[in-house]
C-alpha positions as MATLAB code, in Angstrom:
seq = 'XXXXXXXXXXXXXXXXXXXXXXXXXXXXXXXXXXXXXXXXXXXXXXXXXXXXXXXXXXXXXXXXX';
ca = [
      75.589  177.026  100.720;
      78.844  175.609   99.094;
      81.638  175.020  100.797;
      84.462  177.594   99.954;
      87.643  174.883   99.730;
      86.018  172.416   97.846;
      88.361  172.451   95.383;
      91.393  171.404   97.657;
      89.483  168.897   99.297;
      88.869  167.077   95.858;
      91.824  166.952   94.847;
      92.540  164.406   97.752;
      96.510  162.913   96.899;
      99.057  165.041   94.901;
      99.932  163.118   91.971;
      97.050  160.603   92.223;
      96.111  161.428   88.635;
      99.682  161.020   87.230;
     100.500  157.479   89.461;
      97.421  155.958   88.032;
      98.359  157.322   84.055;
     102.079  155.807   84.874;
     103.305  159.525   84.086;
     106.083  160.643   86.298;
     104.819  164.080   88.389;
     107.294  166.310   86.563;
     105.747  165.640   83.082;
     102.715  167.252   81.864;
      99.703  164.844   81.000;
      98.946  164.947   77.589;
      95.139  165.538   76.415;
      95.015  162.468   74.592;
      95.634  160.673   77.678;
      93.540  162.723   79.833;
      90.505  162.478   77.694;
      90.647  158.324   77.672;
      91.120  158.449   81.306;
      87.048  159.712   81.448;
      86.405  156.347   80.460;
      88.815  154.434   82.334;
      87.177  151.085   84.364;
      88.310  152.720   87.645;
      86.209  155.092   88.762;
      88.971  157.177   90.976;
      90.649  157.487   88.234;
      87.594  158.378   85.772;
      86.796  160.884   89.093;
      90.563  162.204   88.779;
      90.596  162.857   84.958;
      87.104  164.490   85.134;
      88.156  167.022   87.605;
      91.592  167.957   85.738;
      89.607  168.682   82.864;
      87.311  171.326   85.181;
      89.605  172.497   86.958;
      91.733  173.255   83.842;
      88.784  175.104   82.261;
      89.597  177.594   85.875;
      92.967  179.073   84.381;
      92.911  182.621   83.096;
      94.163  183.163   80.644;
      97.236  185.440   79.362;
      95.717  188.660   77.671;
      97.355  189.918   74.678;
      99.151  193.103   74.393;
];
């Protein structure tokens, strides 16, 4: 059975993602950035990039009216 938190407990550090980009917290990370980040040499970071882009895929989106 899968644990029901799993997401917050991957997440781990707010702001890991954006210290390891250089991007300051307040400033979106740009897809460029976040897709080169997959293939980064460290693999937190490849970990951290990989899981933005799932977890982004999770937002609803805003229905029309």
């Amino acid at each position: 059975m899968a644990k029901k938190k799993w997401i917050k407990e991957a997440i781990g550090e707010k702001g890991g993602l954006h210290h390891s980009l250089g991007i300051p917290e307040n400033e979106k990370i740009p897809e460029s950035k976040l897709r080169a980040a997959t293939h980064s040499k460290n693999p937190t970071t490849r970990k951290q990039a990989n899981l933005a882009i799932t977890l982004k895929g999770f937002r609803k989106k805003k229905k029309g009216k």
